[in-house]
Coordinates of C-alpha atoms in Angstrom, one line a residue:
M73 CA 2.1 -26.7 -8.6
F74 CA 2.7 -23.2 -7.4
T75 CA 2.0 -21.8 -10.8
K76 CA -1.3 -23.6 -11.1
L77 CA -2.3 -22.5 -7.6
K78 CA -1.4 -18.9 -8.4
Q79 CA -3.4 -18.9 -11.6
T80 CA -6.4 -20.4 -9.8
F81 CA -6.6 -17.5 -7.4
I82 CA -5.1 -14.6 -9.5
G83 CA -5.8 -15.7 -13.1
R84 CA -3.6 -16.3 -16.1
P85 CA -0.9 -13.8 -17.0
L86 CA -2.0 -11.0 -19.4
K87 CA 0.1 -9.9 -22.3
S88 CA 1.5 -6.3 -22.0
L89 CA -0.3 -5.5 -25.3
T90 CA -3.6 -6.0 -23.6
E91 CA -2.8 -3.1 -21.2
G92 CA -4.3 -0.5 -23.5
E93 CA -7.8 0.9 -23.1
G94 CA -9.1 -2.5 -22.2
G95 CA -7.1 -2.4 -18.9
L96 CA -8.1 1.1 -18.0
L97 CA -11.1 2.6 -16.2
G98 CA -14.1 4.5 -17.4
K99 CA -15.8 7.1 -15.1
M100 CA -18.4 4.6 -13.8
Q101 CA -15.8 2.0 -12.9
A102 CA -13.4 4.6 -11.5
L103 CA -16.1 6.1 -9.3
A104 CA -16.7 2.7 -7.9
M105 CA -13.1 1.8 -7.4
L106 CA -11.7 5.1 -6.2
S107 CA -14.5 6.7 -4.2
S108 CA -15.6 3.9 -1.9
D109 CA -13.4 5.2 0.9
A110 CA -14.7 8.7 0.7
L111 CA -18.4 7.7 0.3
S112 CA -18.2 5.1 3.1
S113 CA -16.9 7.7 5.5
I114 CA -20.4 9.3 5.8
A115 CA -21.4 6.1 7.7
Y116 CA -19.3 7.3 10.6
G117 CA -18.2 10.9 9.9
P118 CA -21.5 12.8 10.8
E119 CA -21.9 10.5 13.8
Q120 CA -18.4 11.5 15.1
V121 CA -19.6 15.1 15.2
V122 CA -22.8 14.2 17.2
L123 CA -20.8 12.0 19.6
V124 CA -18.5 14.9 20.5
L125 CA -21.4 17.4 20.9
A126 CA -23.6 14.9 22.8
S127 CA -20.8 14.4 25.3
L128 CA -21.6 17.9 26.6
S129 CA -25.4 18.0 26.3
P130 CA -28.2 17.1 23.9
L131 CA -28.8 20.9 23.6
A132 CA -25.5 21.2 21.7
I133 CA -26.6 18.9 18.8
W134 CA -27.8 21.9 16.7
W135 CA -24.2 22.9 16.4
S136 CA -23.7 20.0 14.0
L137 CA -25.4 22.2 11.3
P138 CA -22.8 25.0 11.2
I139 CA -20.0 22.5 11.8
G140 CA -21.4 20.5 8.8
L141 CA -21.3 23.7 6.7
F142 CA -17.6 24.2 7.4
V143 CA -17.0 20.5 6.5
L144 CA -18.8 21.1 3.2
L145 CA -16.8 24.3 2.6
L146 CA -13.5 22.3 3.2
L147 CA -14.8 19.6 0.7
A148 CA -15.5 22.3 -1.9
S149 CA -12.0 23.7 -1.4
L150 CA -10.3 20.3 -1.6
T151 CA -12.3 19.4 -4.7
V152 CA -11.3 22.5 -6.6
S153 CA -7.7 22.0 -5.5
Y154 CA -7.5 18.4 -6.5
R155 CA -9.0 19.1 -9.8
Q156 CA -6.2 21.6 -10.3
I157 CA -3.7 18.9 -9.2
I158 CA -5.1 16.4 -11.7
H159 CA -4.5 18.8 -14.6
A160 CA -1.1 20.0 -13.3
Y161 CA 0.2 16.6 -12.4
P162 CA -1.5 14.0 -14.7
Q163 CA 1.2 11.4 -14.0
G164 CA -0.4 10.8 -10.6
G165 CA 1.2 11.1 -7.2
G166 CA -1.2 13.7 -5.8
A167 CA 0.0 15.4 -2.7
Y168 CA 3.5 13.8 -2.9
M169 CA 4.2 15.1 -6.4
V170 CA 2.8 18.6 -5.7
T171 CA 4.7 19.0 -2.4
R172 CA 7.9 17.6 -3.9
E173 CA 7.8 19.8 -7.0
N174 CA 6.8 23.0 -5.3
L175 CA 8.1 22.9 -1.7
S176 CA 11.0 20.5 -1.2
P177 CA 11.8 16.8 -1.8
E178 CA 12.0 16.3 2.0
L179 CA 8.4 17.7 2.6
G180 CA 7.3 15.6 -0.4
L181 CA 8.6 12.5 1.4
I182 CA 6.6 13.5 4.5
A183 CA 3.5 13.9 2.3
G184 CA 4.2 10.6 0.5
G185 CA 5.0 8.7 3.7
S186 CA 1.9 10.1 5.4
L187 CA -0.3 8.9 2.5
L188 CA 1.3 5.5 2.4
V189 CA 0.6 5.0 6.1
D190 CA -2.9 6.5 5.6
Y191 CA -3.7 4.0 2.9
M192 CA -2.8 1.2 5.2
L193 CA -5.0 2.8 7.8
T194 CA -7.8 3.2 5.2
V195 CA -7.7 -0.5 4.6
A196 CA -7.6 -1.3 8.4
V197 CA -10.4 1.1 9.3
S198 CA -12.6 0.1 6.5
V199 CA -12.4 -3.6 7.0
S200 CA -12.7 -3.3 10.8
S201 CA -15.8 -1.1 10.3
G202 CA -17.2 -3.7 7.9
A203 CA -16.5 -6.4 10.4
D204 CA -18.3 -4.4 13.1
A205 CA -21.3 -4.1 10.8
I206 CA -21.3 -7.9 10.1
T207 CA -20.9 -8.8 13.8
A208 CA -23.6 -6.3 14.8
A209 CA -26.0 -8.2 12.5
L210 CA -24.7 -11.6 13.6
P211 CA -23.6 -11.2 17.3
V212 CA -22.4 -14.9 17.4
L213 CA -19.5 -13.8 15.2
H214 CA -18.3 -11.0 17.5
P215 CA -15.4 -13.0 19.0
Y216 CA -14.1 -13.4 15.5
N217 CA -14.1 -9.7 14.6
L218 CA -10.4 -9.5 14.0
H219 CA -10.4 -12.8 12.0
I220 CA -13.1 -11.4 9.8
S221 CA -11.1 -8.2 9.2
I222 CA -8.0 -10.1 8.2
F223 CA -10.1 -12.3 5.9
L224 CA -11.5 -9.2 4.2
V225 CA -8.0 -7.8 3.6
C226 CA -6.9 -11.1 2.0
L227 CA -10.1 -11.1 -0.1
L228 CA -9.5 -7.6 -1.4
M229 CA -5.8 -8.4 -1.9
L230 CA -6.6 -11.3 -4.2
L231 CA -9.3 -9.3 -6.0
N232 CA -6.7 -6.6 -6.8
L233 CA -4.0 -9.0 -7.8
R234 CA -6.4 -10.4 -10.4
G235 CA -6.3 -7.0 -12.1
L236 CA -7.5 -3.4 -12.1
K237 CA -10.6 -3.8 -14.3
E238 CA -11.8 -7.0 -12.6
S239 CA -11.5 -5.3 -9.3
A240 CA -13.5 -2.2 -10.4
S241 CA -16.2 -4.3 -12.0
S242 CA -16.6 -6.4 -8.8
L243 CA -17.0 -3.2 -6.7
M244 CA -19.6 -1.5 -8.9
I245 CA -22.5 -3.4 -7.3
P246 CA -21.8 -2.6 -3.6
V247 CA -20.8 1.0 -4.3
Y248 CA -23.8 1.9 -6.4
L249 CA -26.1 -0.1 -4.2
F250 CA -25.0 2.1 -1.3
I251 CA -25.3 5.3 -3.2
I252 CA -28.8 4.5 -4.5
S253 CA -30.1 3.2 -1.2
T254 CA -28.7 6.2 0.8
V255 CA -29.9 8.8 -1.7
F256 CA -33.4 7.2 -1.7
L257 CA -33.4 7.2 2.2
L258 CA -32.5 10.9 2.3
L259 CA -35.0 11.9 -0.5
Y260 CA -37.7 9.9 1.2
G261 CA -36.9 11.6 4.5
I262 CA -37.0 15.0 2.9
F263 CA -40.3 14.1 1.3
Q264 CA -41.8 13.0 4.6
L265 CA -40.5 16.3 6.2
M266 CA -42.2 18.4 3.5
T267 CA -45.5 16.5 3.8
G268 CA -45.4 16.7 7.6
S269 CA -45.2 13.0 8.3
L270 CA -41.6 13.3 9.7
S271 CA -42.2 15.4 12.8
Y272 CA -39.7 17.9 14.2
Q273 CA -38.0 16.3 17.3
A274 CA -34.8 18.3 17.5
T275 CA -33.2 18.4 21.0
S276 CA -33.0 22.2 20.8
P277 CA -33.8 25.0 18.2
I278 CA -31.1 26.5 16.1
G279 CA -29.3 29.3 18.0
H280 CA -30.3 28.0 21.4
A281 CA -27.7 28.8 24.1
V282 CA -25.7 25.8 25.3
P283 CA -24.2 26.1 28.8
S284 CA -20.5 25.3 29.1
L285 CA -20.1 25.0 25.3
S286 CA -16.5 25.9 24.4
I287 CA -14.6 26.7 21.2
V288 CA -12.4 23.6 22.1
L289 CA -15.5 21.3 21.9
I290 CA -16.6 22.8 18.6
L291 CA -13.1 22.4 17.1
R292 CA -13.0 18.8 18.3
A293 CA -16.3 18.1 16.7
F294 CA -15.2 19.8 13.5
T295 CA -12.0 17.7 13.3
S296 CA -14.0 14.5 14.0
G297 CA -16.5 15.4 11.2
S298 CA -13.6 16.1 8.8
A299 CA -12.9 12.3 8.8
S300 CA -15.7 12.2 6.2
L301 CA -13.3 13.8 3.7
T302 CA -10.6 11.1 3.9
G303 CA -10.2 9.5 0.5
V304 CA -10.9 12.7 -1.5
E305 CA -7.3 12.7 -2.8
A306 CA -7.3 9.1 -4.1
I307 CA -8.5 10.0 -7.6
S308 CA -5.6 12.5 -8.1
N309 CA -3.1 9.7 -7.2
A310 CA -4.6 7.4 -9.8
V311 CA -5.0 9.5 -13.0
P312 CA -2.9 7.1 -15.1
F313 CA -5.6 4.4 -14.5
F314 CA -8.2 6.4 -16.4
K315 CA -9.1 6.0 -20.1
A316 CA -8.2 8.9 -22.4
P317 CA -8.6 11.8 -22.0
K318 CA -7.2 10.9 -18.6
E319 CA -7.2 14.3 -16.9
K320 CA -10.7 15.2 -18.1
N321 CA -12.2 11.9 -17.0
A322 CA -10.4 12.0 -13.6
A323 CA -11.5 15.6 -12.9
Q324 CA -15.1 14.8 -13.8
T325 CA -15.1 11.7 -11.6
L326 CA -13.7 13.7 -8.7
T327 CA -16.5 16.3 -9.1
I328 CA -19.2 13.6 -9.3
M329 CA -17.8 11.9 -6.2
S330 CA -17.7 15.3 -4.3
L331 CA -21.2 16.2 -5.2
I332 CA -22.5 12.8 -4.0
L333 CA -20.4 13.0 -0.9
G334 CA -21.6 16.5 -0.1
F335 CA -25.3 15.7 -0.6
L336 CA -25.0 12.6 1.6
F337 CA -23.1 14.4 4.4
A338 CA -25.5 17.4 4.3
G339 CA -28.6 15.2 4.2
I340 CA -27.5 12.9 7.1
T341 CA -26.4 15.9 9.2
F342 CA -29.7 17.8 8.7
L343 CA -32.1 14.9 9.1
N344 CA -30.2 13.7 12.2
Y345 CA -30.7 17.2 13.8
W346 CA -34.4 17.3 12.7
M347 CA -35.2 13.9 14.1
G348 CA -33.3 14.5 17.3
I349 CA -31.3 11.3 17.1
M350 CA -28.9 10.7 20.0
P351 CA -26.0 8.2 20.1
Q352 CA -27.0 4.8 21.4
H353 CA -24.7 2.0 22.4
G354 CA -24.9 -0.9 19.9
E355 CA -26.7 1.1 17.1
T356 CA -25.4 3.7 14.8
I357 CA -27.1 7.1 14.2
L358 CA -27.5 6.1 10.5
S359 CA -29.3 2.9 11.5
Q360 CA -31.6 4.9 13.8
M361 CA -32.3 7.4 11.1
A362 CA -33.1 4.6 8.6
Q363 CA -35.6 3.0 11.0
G364 CA -37.2 6.4 11.8
I365 CA -37.7 7.2 8.1
L366 CA -38.6 3.8 6.7
G367 CA -41.0 2.9 9.5
T368 CA -42.1 -0.5 10.8
S369 CA -44.1 -1.9 7.9
F370 CA -43.0 -4.9 5.9
F371 CA -41.6 -2.8 3.2
G372 CA -40.0 -0.5 5.8
H373 CA -38.2 -3.4 7.4
L374 CA -37.2 -4.7 4.0
G375 CA -35.8 -1.3 3.0
Y376 CA -34.0 -1.0 6.3
Y377 CA -32.2 -4.3 5.9
I378 CA -31.3 -3.5 2.3
F379 CA -29.8 -0.2 3.5
Q380 CA -27.9 -1.8 6.4
F381 CA -26.6 -4.5 4.0
S382 CA -25.4 -1.8 1.5
T383 CA -23.7 0.1 4.4
A384 CA -21.9 -3.0 5.6
L385 CA -20.9 -3.8 2.0
I386 CA -19.4 -0.4 1.3
L387 CA -17.6 -0.3 4.6
A388 CA -16.0 -3.6 3.7
V389 CA -15.0 -2.6 0.2
A390 CA -14.0 1.0 1.0
A391 CA -10.5 -0.5 1.6
N392 CA -10.2 -0.9 -2.1
T393 CA -9.4 2.8 -2.5
G394 CA -6.2 2.1 -0.7
F395 CA -5.4 -0.8 -2.9
S396 CA -5.9 1.5 -6.0
A397 CA -3.9 4.5 -4.7
F398 CA -1.1 2.9 -2.7
P399 CA 0.6 1.0 -5.6
M400 CA 0.4 4.1 -7.8
L401 CA 2.0 6.4 -5.1
A402 CA 4.6 3.7 -4.4
Y403 CA 5.3 3.6 -8.2
N404 CA 5.9 7.3 -8.3
M405 CA 8.1 7.3 -5.3
A406 CA 10.1 4.4 -6.6
K407 CA 10.4 6.2 -10.0
N408 CA 12.1 9.1 -8.1
K409 CA 14.3 6.5 -6.3
Y410 CA 12.9 6.9 -2.8
M411 CA 11.4 3.4 -2.7
P412 CA 12.8 0.1 -4.0
H413 CA 12.5 -0.4 -7.7
L414 CA 10.4 -3.5 -7.2
F415 CA 7.4 -1.2 -6.7
M416 CA 7.7 -0.2 -10.4
E417 CA 7.3 -3.8 -11.6
K418 CA 4.0 -5.1 -12.9
G419 CA 2.6 -8.5 -12.0
D420 CA 1.1 -11.2 -14.2
R421 CA -2.2 -9.3 -14.3
L422 CA -0.6 -5.9 -15.1
G423 CA -1.1 -4.5 -11.6
Y424 CA 1.6 -3.3 -9.3
S425 CA 1.6 -6.5 -7.3
N426 CA 4.4 -5.6 -4.9
G427 CA 2.5 -2.5 -3.8
I428 CA -0.7 -4.5 -3.3
L429 CA 1.1 -7.1 -1.2
T430 CA 2.9 -4.5 0.9
L431 CA -0.4 -2.6 1.5
A432 CA -2.2 -5.8 2.6
F433 CA 0.7 -6.9 4.9
G434 CA 0.9 -3.4 6.5
A435 CA -2.9 -3.3 7.0
M436 CA -2.9 -6.7 8.7
I437 CA -0.1 -5.6 11.0
L438 CA -2.1 -2.5 12.0
L439 CA -5.2 -4.7 12.7
L440 CA -3.1 -7.0 14.9
I441 CA -1.5 -4.1 16.8
F442 CA -4.8 -2.3 17.4
N443 CA -6.8 -5.6 17.7
G444 CA -9.2 -4.4 15.0
N445 CA -10.5 -1.5 17.1
T446 CA -12.0 1.1 14.7
E447 CA -12.1 3.9 17.3
R448 CA -8.4 3.6 18.1
L449 CA -7.5 3.7 14.4
I450 CA -9.6 6.7 13.3
P451 CA -7.4 9.5 14.9
L452 CA -4.3 8.2 13.2
Y453 CA -6.3 7.9 10.0
T454 CA -7.4 11.5 10.2
I455 CA -3.9 13.0 10.9
G456 CA -2.5 10.8 8.2
V457 CA -4.6 12.4 5.6
F458 CA -4.7 16.0 6.7
V459 CA -0.9 16.4 6.9
P460 CA -0.6 15.7 3.1
F461 CA -3.8 17.7 2.5
A462 CA -2.2 20.8 4.1
L463 CA 1.1 20.3 2.3
S464 CA -0.6 19.8 -1.1
Q465 CA -2.6 23.0 -0.6
T466 CA 0.6 24.9 0.3
G467 CA 2.3 23.4 -2.7
M468 CA -0.4 24.5 -5.1
I469 CA -0.2 28.0 -3.7
R470 CA 3.5 28.0 -4.6
H471 CA 2.6 26.4 -8.0
W472 CA 0.3 29.3 -8.9
K473 CA 2.8 31.8 -7.7
K474 CA 5.4 30.4 -10.1
E475 CA 2.8 30.1 -12.9
K476 CA 0.9 33.4 -12.6
G477 CA 3.4 35.7 -10.7
T478 CA 1.6 38.5 -8.9
N479 CA -1.8 37.3 -10.4
F480 CA -1.7 34.1 -8.4
L481 CA -4.4 35.0 -5.9
K482 CA -7.5 34.2 -8.0
P483 CA -6.5 30.6 -9.0
A484 CA -5.0 30.0 -5.6
L485 CA -8.0 31.2 -3.6
A486 CA -9.4 27.6 -3.0
N487 CA -5.9 26.4 -2.1
I488 CA -5.4 29.2 0.5
L489 CA -8.8 28.5 2.1
G490 CA -8.1 24.8 2.1
A491 CA -4.6 25.2 3.6
I492 CA -5.9 27.4 6.4
I493 CA -8.5 24.8 7.3
C494 CA -6.2 21.8 7.0
Y495 CA -3.5 23.4 9.1
A496 CA -6.1 24.3 11.7
I497 CA -7.3 20.7 11.8
V498 CA -3.7 19.4 12.2
L499 CA -3.1 21.9 15.1
I500 CA -6.4 20.9 16.8
L501 CA -5.4 17.3 16.6
L502 CA -1.9 18.1 18.0
F503 CA -3.4 20.0 20.9
F504 CA -6.4 17.9 21.8
R505 CA -5.7 14.4 20.4
L506 CA -1.9 14.0 20.9
S507 CA -2.3 10.9 23.1
D508 CA -4.1 9.2 20.2
I509 CA -2.0 10.4 17.3
W510 CA 1.6 10.4 18.7
P511 CA 2.6 7.1 16.9
F512 CA 2.2 8.9 13.6
F513 CA 5.2 11.1 14.1
P514 CA 7.9 8.5 14.9
I515 CA 6.5 6.4 12.0
I516 CA 6.8 9.3 9.5
L517 CA 10.3 10.2 10.8
V518 CA 11.5 6.6 10.3
L519 CA 9.9 6.4 6.9
T520 CA 11.4 9.7 5.8
L521 CA 14.9 8.6 6.9
L522 CA 14.4 5.3 5.1
F523 CA 13.4 7.0 1.9
L524 CA 16.5 9.3 2.1
A525 CA 18.7 6.2 2.7
I526 CA 17.2 4.4 -0.3
H527 CA 17.7 7.5 -2.5
S528 CA 21.3 7.8 -1.3
H529 CA 22.0 4.2 -2.1
Y530 CA 20.6 4.5 -5.7
Q531 CA 22.7 7.6 -6.3
K532 CA 25.9 5.9 -5.1
V533 CA 25.1 2.8 -7.3
A534 CA 24.5 5.0 -10.3
Q535 CA 27.7 6.9 -9.7
Q536 CA 29.8 3.7 -9.4
L537 CA 28.3 2.1 -12.5
R538 CA 28.4 5.2 -14.7
L539 CA 30.9 5.0 -17.7
Y540 CA 33.3 7.9 -18.1
E541 CA 36.0 8.9 -20.5
G542 CA 39.4 7.3 -19.9
I543 CA 38.0 4.3 -18.1
E544 CA 40.6 1.5 -18.0
K545 CA 40.2 -1.4 -20.5
R546 CA 41.9 -4.5 -19.2
T547 CA 42.8 -7.7 -21.0
Y548 CA 43.6 -11.0 -19.3
D549 CA 46.0 -13.8 -20.3
G550 CA 43.7 -16.6 -19.3
N551 CA 41.0 -18.0 -17.1
L552 CA 41.5 -20.3 -14.2
V553 CA 38.4 -22.4 -13.2
L554 CA 38.2 -23.8 -9.7
V555 CA 35.6 -26.5 -9.3
L556 CA 34.2 -27.3 -5.9
V557 CA 33.9 -31.1 -5.4
G558 CA 31.8 -32.7 -2.7
N559 CA 31.5 -36.2 -4.2
V560 CA 32.5 -37.8 -7.5
T561 CA 29.2 -38.1 -9.3
R562 CA 27.6 -37.3 -12.6
V563 CA 27.3 -33.7 -11.4
S564 CA 31.0 -33.2 -10.5
V565 CA 32.1 -35.0 -13.7
G566 CA 29.9 -32.8 -15.8
A567 CA 31.2 -29.7 -14.0
I568 CA 34.8 -30.7 -14.7
N569 CA 34.1 -31.3 -18.3
Y570 CA 32.4 -27.9 -18.6
A571 CA 35.3 -26.2 -16.7
Q572 CA 37.8 -27.7 -19.2
S573 CA 35.8 -26.1 -22.1
I574 CA 35.9 -22.6 -20.7
G575 CA 39.2 -22.5 -18.7
D576 CA 42.8 -22.3 -19.6
E577 CA 43.6 -23.9 -16.3
V578 CA 41.4 -26.1 -14.2
L579 CA 41.7 -26.9 -10.5
A580 CA 39.4 -28.8 -8.1
M581 CA 39.1 -28.6 -4.3
H582 CA 37.5 -30.8 -1.7
I583 CA 37.0 -30.2 2.1
S584 CA 37.8 -33.1 4.4
T585 CA 36.6 -33.3 8.0
K586 CA 37.4 -35.8 10.8
E587 CA 33.9 -37.3 10.5
T588 CA 34.3 -38.1 6.8
A589 CA 38.1 -39.0 6.7
E590 CA 37.6 -42.6 5.5
K591 CA 35.1 -41.6 2.8
D592 CA 37.2 -38.7 1.7
Q593 CA 40.1 -41.0 0.8
E594 CA 37.7 -42.9 -1.5
I595 CA 36.6 -39.6 -3.1
L596 CA 40.2 -38.6 -3.8
Q597 CA 41.1 -41.9 -5.3
E598 CA 38.0 -42.0 -7.5
F599 CA 38.6 -38.4 -8.7
A600 CA 42.2 -39.3 -9.6
D601 CA 40.9 -42.3 -11.6
Y602 CA 38.5 -40.1 -13.6
F603 CA 40.7 -37.0 -14.0
P604 CA 44.4 -37.9 -13.7
T605 CA 45.6 -34.6 -15.2
I606 CA 43.6 -32.3 -12.9
T607 CA 44.9 -31.3 -9.5
L608 CA 42.4 -31.9 -6.6
K609 CA 43.3 -29.9 -3.6
N610 CA 42.1 -31.7 -0.4
I611 CA 41.7 -29.2 2.4
K612 CA 41.4 -30.7 5.9
T613 CA 39.5 -28.9 8.7
S614 CA 39.0 -29.7 12.3
Y615 CA 35.5 -28.2 12.3
R616 CA 32.3 -29.0 10.5
D617 CA 32.4 -25.6 8.7
I618 CA 32.9 -26.0 4.9
I619 CA 32.4 -22.4 3.9
T620 CA 35.2 -20.7 5.8
P621 CA 38.1 -23.0 4.5
T622 CA 36.5 -22.7 1.0
I623 CA 36.6 -18.9 1.1
K624 CA 40.2 -18.9 2.4
Y625 CA 41.4 -21.2 -0.4
V626 CA 39.5 -19.3 -3.1
K627 CA 41.2 -16.1 -1.8
R628 CA 44.7 -17.8 -2.1
V629 CA 43.9 -19.0 -5.6
S630 CA 42.7 -15.6 -6.6
E631 CA 45.9 -13.9 -5.4
D632 CA 48.0 -16.4 -7.4
A633 CA 45.9 -15.9 -10.5
Q634 CA 46.3 -12.2 -10.4
K635 CA 50.1 -12.6 -10.5
K636 CA 49.6 -14.4 -13.8
N637 CA 47.0 -11.9 -15.0
Y638 CA 44.3 -14.6 -15.0
T639 CA 40.7 -14.3 -14.2
V640 CA 39.2 -16.8 -11.6
T641 CA 35.9 -18.6 -12.1
V642 CA 34.6 -20.6 -9.2
L643 CA 32.3 -23.3 -10.5
V644 CA 29.7 -24.7 -8.0
P645 CA 28.1 -28.0 -9.1
Q646 CA 24.5 -28.6 -8.1
F647 CA 21.7 -31.0 -9.0
I648 CA 18.2 -29.8 -9.6
P649 CA 15.4 -32.2 -8.2
N650 CA 12.6 -33.2 -10.6
K651 CA 10.0 -31.8 -8.2
P652 CA 10.4 -28.4 -6.5
W653 CA 9.2 -29.7 -3.1
Q654 CA 12.1 -32.2 -3.1
N655 CA 14.6 -29.3 -2.5
I656 CA 13.7 -29.3 1.2
L657 CA 15.2 -32.9 1.4
H658 CA 18.7 -31.7 0.6
N659 CA 21.1 -29.4 2.4
Q660 CA 21.4 -26.8 -0.3
M661 CA 25.2 -26.4 0.3
S662 CA 25.7 -25.1 -3.2
L663 CA 23.4 -22.2 -2.5
K664 CA 25.2 -21.4 0.8
L665 CA 28.6 -21.5 -1.0
K666 CA 27.4 -19.2 -3.8
Y667 CA 26.0 -16.8 -1.3
A668 CA 29.2 -16.7 0.7
L669 CA 31.4 -16.4 -2.4
R670 CA 29.4 -13.6 -4.0
W671 CA 31.1 -11.0 -1.7
H672 CA 34.5 -11.9 -3.1
Q673 CA 35.4 -9.1 -5.5
D674 CA 38.1 -10.8 -7.6
V675 CA 36.2 -14.0 -8.7
V676 CA 33.3 -14.9 -10.9
V677 CA 30.9 -17.4 -9.3
A678 CA 29.1 -19.7 -11.7
S679 CA 26.8 -22.7 -11.3
Y680 CA 26.8 -26.0 -13.2
S681 CA 23.3 -27.5 -12.9
Y682 CA 22.5 -31.2 -13.4
H683 CA 18.8 -31.9 -13.8
L684 CA 17.4 -35.1 -12.3
K685 CA 14.9 -37.1 -14.3
E686 CA 12.9 -38.6 -11.5

């Protein structure tokens, strides 16, 4: 039943042989799958700049232009840097791998942990923004904003569990619809500007003095606008997902994404200034811009609703970038033994299912904690991406120094510029948004300590399991099999028969309680009738606990067996119901006993299973 239900939602398992080129991404699909986060951020990034500046005065809006230029400069620097990372580290891992290889494993863990948390925030911010867009169009759904967000997370989780290529194909329509509709809006706006039909309504001319304007406000506006660059690193984390030649296709996809993102950000920033648009409660700047450019005609209204629909769609699906990058990053960290090995396992559809499920669960927890409030999530979202940005830029500077020696400056120029800007953004956030971002630091501290503990565990396990010369080879004189008997049934009879086939000596044991004293006598007699040559040890207990006296007796048997140089096998009989759901009708004592006995170092615990027909 579970298998059928799973296949209905996720699809039939794929053979590993089908994982070749057919399961990998071309540039068009990869752009849709890995750039939705970065491209969707222009729906709120430029607006964040205007919100900060407008909090002082409408006269300050012209400052969005130079601030926008600095954001574009940072975008160019990050693009060059991540192209270098793609070629230098084609196995994926992005900032984590760069920082780990060039700075230190500990700093690599900080970068990796930051990105893991940031991908959860990516999902949370994207779906909450998408839910906001949906409830803005349908106000009756506003009380269910959080429910819609969680539903979208579950939908994207199922989509990604179905497989990489199916997910990418499904996302091509909303991503390319948004790109086409936004590019058309901006080009049409520029055309109207050039023909004079879009009049100049700026709140102040460029260069106009703004009373009380401070460098602090400008820096806050810049950090807010830099939120538009979140998601730029996703392609570098997912290079293994590309078709061959992987590095070339990934680098070209990153360049295409950055060019589109840069054009959209620049166009929105400039037209917003030209049209003199101010923030309004209940309507985004992008929505006001679309109405102003497209007009009030029938086709204008139609175009406006298409644009709003495409914006809502990409905000909802932007979370998919996290679903693509998180599992790959978790895989690389698990490969280095900093995360559980289960993150290296592929599911039925050849995706890293455990990473997908973990990401979805983490995003839903964040949505519940912050009640789906986008504004409260964005500061954490920003610090979560700029810490690894800064570390990766520093790591690439060290990389070029090792590769080129004293001639490292030329290839590292973009990295140096990017590092300076990224560290500046982190410092600005620390000084001016600490009250919003403080949870990030204890989370990263706990994650880093957890990664180190996991790594230490794997090292200790490897050390204890490793073969070495002179290891003692031991031979035994026999095997003693101890069968646990609850009742004399087909199960226990079959278990005794099996024990006799593998054991040189067979014992049986039964636990008697006061409540079952009369029945226990019948069991002892029945056992003696069936197996007169086998000793059944009846252990009486004044309590209802069966496990403790069992462990004590097993320990005693084990000590006696060691004196004779015998191994000890504890055989636990159990019956398997015909239907899986029927397990809940039984007490599962055999499972409890096996779990309790597994910690005993000197015995082998085995099961004898009897399968019921009905």
